[in-house]
PDB file of C-alpha atoms in Angstrom:
ATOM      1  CA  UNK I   1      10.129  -4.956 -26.351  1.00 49.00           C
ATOM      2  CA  UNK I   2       7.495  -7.377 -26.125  1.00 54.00           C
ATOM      3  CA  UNK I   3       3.862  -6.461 -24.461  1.00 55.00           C
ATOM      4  CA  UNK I   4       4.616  -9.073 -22.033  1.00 53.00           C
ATOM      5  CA  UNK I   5       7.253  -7.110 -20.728  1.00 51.00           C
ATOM      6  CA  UNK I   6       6.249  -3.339 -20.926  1.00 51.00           C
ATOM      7  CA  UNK I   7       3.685  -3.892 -18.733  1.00 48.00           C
ATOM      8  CA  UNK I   8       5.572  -5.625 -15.936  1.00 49.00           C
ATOM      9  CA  UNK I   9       5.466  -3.375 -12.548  1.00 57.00           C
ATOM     10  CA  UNK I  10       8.863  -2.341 -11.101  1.00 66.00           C
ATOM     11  CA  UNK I  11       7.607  -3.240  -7.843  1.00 68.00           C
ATOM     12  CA  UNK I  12       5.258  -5.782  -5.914  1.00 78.00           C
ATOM     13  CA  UNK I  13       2.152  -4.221  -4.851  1.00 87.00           C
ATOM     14  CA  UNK I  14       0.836  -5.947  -1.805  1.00 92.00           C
ATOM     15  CA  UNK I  15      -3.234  -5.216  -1.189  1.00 93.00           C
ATOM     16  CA  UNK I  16      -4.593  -5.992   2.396  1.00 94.00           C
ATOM     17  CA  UNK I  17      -7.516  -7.532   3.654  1.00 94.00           C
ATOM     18  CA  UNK I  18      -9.342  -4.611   5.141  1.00 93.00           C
ATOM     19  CA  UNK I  19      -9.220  -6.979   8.607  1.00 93.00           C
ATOM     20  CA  UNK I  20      -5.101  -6.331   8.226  1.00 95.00           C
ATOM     21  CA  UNK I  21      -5.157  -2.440   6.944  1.00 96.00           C
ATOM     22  CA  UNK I  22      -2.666  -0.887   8.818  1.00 97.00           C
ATOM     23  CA  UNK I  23      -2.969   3.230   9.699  1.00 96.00           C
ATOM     24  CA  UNK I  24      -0.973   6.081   8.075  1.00 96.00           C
ATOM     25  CA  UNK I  25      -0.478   8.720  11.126  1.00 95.00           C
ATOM     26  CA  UNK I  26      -0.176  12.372   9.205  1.00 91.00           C
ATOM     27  CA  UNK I  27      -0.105  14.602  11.577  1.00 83.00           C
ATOM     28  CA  UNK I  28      -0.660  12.823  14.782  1.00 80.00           C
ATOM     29  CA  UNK I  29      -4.071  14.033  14.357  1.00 82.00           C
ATOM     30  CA  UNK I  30      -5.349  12.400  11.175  1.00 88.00           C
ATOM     31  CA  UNK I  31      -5.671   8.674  10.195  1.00 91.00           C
ATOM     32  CA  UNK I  32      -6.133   7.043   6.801  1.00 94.00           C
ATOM     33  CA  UNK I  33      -6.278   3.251   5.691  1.00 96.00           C
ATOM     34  CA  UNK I  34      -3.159   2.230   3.864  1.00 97.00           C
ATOM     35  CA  UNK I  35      -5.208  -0.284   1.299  1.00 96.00           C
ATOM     36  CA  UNK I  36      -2.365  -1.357  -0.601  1.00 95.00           C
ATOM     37  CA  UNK I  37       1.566  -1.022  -0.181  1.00 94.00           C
ATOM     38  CA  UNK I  38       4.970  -1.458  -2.642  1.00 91.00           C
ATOM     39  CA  UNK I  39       8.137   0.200  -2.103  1.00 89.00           C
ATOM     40  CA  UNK I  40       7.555   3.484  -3.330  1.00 90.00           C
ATOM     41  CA  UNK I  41       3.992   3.632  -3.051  1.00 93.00           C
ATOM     42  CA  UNK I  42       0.746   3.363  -1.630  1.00 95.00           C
ATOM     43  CA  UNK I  43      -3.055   3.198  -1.967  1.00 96.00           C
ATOM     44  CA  UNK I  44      -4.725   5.256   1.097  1.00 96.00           C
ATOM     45  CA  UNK I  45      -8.703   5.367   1.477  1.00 95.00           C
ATOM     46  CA  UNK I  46      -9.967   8.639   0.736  1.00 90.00           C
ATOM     47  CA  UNK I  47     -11.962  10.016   3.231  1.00 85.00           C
ATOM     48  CA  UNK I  48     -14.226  12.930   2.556  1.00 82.00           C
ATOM     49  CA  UNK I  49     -13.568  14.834   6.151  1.00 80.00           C
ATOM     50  CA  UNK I  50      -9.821  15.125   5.031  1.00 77.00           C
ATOM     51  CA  UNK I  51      -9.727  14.444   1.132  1.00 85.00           C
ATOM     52  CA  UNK I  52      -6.077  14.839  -0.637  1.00 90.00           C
ATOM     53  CA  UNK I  53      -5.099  16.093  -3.920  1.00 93.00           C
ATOM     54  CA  UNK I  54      -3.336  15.618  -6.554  1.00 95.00           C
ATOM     55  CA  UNK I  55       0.336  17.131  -6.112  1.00 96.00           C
ATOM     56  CA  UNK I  56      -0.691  17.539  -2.079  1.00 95.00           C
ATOM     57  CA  UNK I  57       2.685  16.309   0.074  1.00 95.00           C
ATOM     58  CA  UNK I  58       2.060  13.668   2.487  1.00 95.00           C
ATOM     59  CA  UNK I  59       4.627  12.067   5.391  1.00 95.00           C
ATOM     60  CA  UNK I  60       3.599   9.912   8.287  1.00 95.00           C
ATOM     61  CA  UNK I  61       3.921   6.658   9.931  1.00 96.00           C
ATOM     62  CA  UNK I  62       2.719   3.920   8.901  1.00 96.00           C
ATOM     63  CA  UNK I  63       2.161   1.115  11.639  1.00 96.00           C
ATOM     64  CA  UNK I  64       2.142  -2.514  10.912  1.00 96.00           C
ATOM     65  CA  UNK I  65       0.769  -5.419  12.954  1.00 94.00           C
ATOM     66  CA  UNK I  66       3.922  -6.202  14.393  1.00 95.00           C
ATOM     67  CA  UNK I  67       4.228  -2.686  15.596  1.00 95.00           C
ATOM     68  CA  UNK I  68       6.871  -2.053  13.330  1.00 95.00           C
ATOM     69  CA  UNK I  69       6.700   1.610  11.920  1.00 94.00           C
ATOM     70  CA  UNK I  70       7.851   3.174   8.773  1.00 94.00           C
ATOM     71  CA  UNK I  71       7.756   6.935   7.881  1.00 95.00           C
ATOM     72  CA  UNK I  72       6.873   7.526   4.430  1.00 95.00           C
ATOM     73  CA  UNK I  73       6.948  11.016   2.554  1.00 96.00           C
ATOM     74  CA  UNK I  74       5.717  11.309  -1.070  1.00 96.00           C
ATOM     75  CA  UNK I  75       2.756  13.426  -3.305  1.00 97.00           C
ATOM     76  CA  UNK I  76      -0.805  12.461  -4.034  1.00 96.00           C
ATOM     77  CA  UNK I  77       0.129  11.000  -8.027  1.00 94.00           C
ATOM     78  CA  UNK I  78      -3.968  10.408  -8.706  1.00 94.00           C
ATOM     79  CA  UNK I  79      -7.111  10.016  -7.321  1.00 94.00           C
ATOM     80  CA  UNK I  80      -8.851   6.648  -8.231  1.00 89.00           C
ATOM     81  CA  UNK I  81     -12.107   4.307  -7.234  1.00 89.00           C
ATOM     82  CA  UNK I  82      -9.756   2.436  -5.737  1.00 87.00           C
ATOM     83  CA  UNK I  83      -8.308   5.371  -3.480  1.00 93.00           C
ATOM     84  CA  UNK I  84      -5.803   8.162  -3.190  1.00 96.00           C
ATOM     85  CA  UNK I  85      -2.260   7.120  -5.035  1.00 95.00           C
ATOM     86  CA  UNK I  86       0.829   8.228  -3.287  1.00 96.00           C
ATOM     87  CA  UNK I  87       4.198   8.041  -5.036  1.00 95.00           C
ATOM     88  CA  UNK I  88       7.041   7.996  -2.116  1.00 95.00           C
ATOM     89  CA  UNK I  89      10.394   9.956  -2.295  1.00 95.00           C
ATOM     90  CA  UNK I  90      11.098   7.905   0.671  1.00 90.00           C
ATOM     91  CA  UNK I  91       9.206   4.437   1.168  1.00 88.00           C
ATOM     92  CA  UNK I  92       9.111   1.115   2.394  1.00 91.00           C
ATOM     93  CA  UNK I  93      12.269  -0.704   3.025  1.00 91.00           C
ATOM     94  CA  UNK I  94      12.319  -4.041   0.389  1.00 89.00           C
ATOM     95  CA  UNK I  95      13.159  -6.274   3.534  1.00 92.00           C
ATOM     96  CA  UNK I  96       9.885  -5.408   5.241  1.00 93.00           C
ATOM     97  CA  UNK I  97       7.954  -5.808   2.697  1.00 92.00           C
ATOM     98  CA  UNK I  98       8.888  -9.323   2.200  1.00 92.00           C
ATOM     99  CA  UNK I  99       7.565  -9.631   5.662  1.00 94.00           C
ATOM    100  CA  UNK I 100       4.297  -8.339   5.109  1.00 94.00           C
ATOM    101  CA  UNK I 101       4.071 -10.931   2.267  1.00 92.00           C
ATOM    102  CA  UNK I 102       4.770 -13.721   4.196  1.00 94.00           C
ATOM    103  CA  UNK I 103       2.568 -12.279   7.328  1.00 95.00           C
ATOM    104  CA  UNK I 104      -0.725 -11.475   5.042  1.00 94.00           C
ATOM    105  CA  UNK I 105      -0.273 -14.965   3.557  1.00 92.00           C
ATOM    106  CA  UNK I 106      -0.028 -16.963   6.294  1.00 93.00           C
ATOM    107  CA  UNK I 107      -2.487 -14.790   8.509  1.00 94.00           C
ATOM    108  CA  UNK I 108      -4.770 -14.496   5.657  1.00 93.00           C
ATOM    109  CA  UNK I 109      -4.312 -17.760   3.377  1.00 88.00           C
ATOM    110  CA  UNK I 110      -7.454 -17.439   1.269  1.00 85.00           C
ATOM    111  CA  UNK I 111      -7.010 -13.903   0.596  1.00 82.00           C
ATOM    112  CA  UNK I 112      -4.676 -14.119  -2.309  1.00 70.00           C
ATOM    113  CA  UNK I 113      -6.455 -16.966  -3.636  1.00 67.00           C
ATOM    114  CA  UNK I 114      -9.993 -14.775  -3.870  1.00 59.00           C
ATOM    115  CA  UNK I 115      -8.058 -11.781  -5.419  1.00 55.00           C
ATOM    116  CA  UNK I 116      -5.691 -13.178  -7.923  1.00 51.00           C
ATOM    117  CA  UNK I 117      -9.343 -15.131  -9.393  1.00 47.00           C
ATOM    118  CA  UNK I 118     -11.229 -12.136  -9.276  1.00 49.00           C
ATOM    119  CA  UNK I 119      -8.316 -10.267 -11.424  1.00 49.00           C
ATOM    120  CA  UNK I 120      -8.011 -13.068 -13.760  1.00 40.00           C
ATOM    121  CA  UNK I 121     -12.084 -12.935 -14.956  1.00 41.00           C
TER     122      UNK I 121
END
């Protein structure tokens, strides 16, 4: 298998403009930025009053602009500079996250432009 191919994803990953980040509820009490979203997983913002770790269960809600809610459940995978990994047992339904595509790119048409470039250089 070709190079080209190996390191193809099995799923889009959609980042947000931190204008569009939409809230994981854990708890009903506790809050975290959902920074980037796929079908079985997400990037949350770590936050140093309620930090995760690695092989720590998390479930919640997530809720989207629309209002539209999803409960996710999965564990912590890693901790990066980019945020707190979560694989999910139980994710984001493919349908909806079409949605979100077309929603960040027409609410937010320059966005993709600025980060495709900036992952290209």
């Amino acid at each position: 298998m070709t190079d080209k191919y190996k390191n193809l994803r099995r799923f889009f990953r959609l980042p947000y403009p931190r204008a569009a980040q939409p809230p994981l509820t854990v708890d009903k009490d506790k809050a975290y930025r959902v920074l980037e979203v796929s079908e079985l997983g997400i990037v949350l913002e770590q936050q140093a009053n309620t930090p995760l770790q690695v092989g720590e269960t998390v479930s919640g809600t997530i809720r989207f602009h629309d209002d539209h809610h999803e409960d996710i459940e999965g564990e912590v995978y890693r901790l990066d500079s980019r945020g707190v990994i979560v694989q999910l047992n139980r994710g984001i339904s493919p349908r909806y996250m079409i949605k979100e595509q077309i929603y960040i790119k027409n609410a937010f048409p320059v966005f993709f432009r600025y980060t495709v470039q900036g992952k290209t250089k």
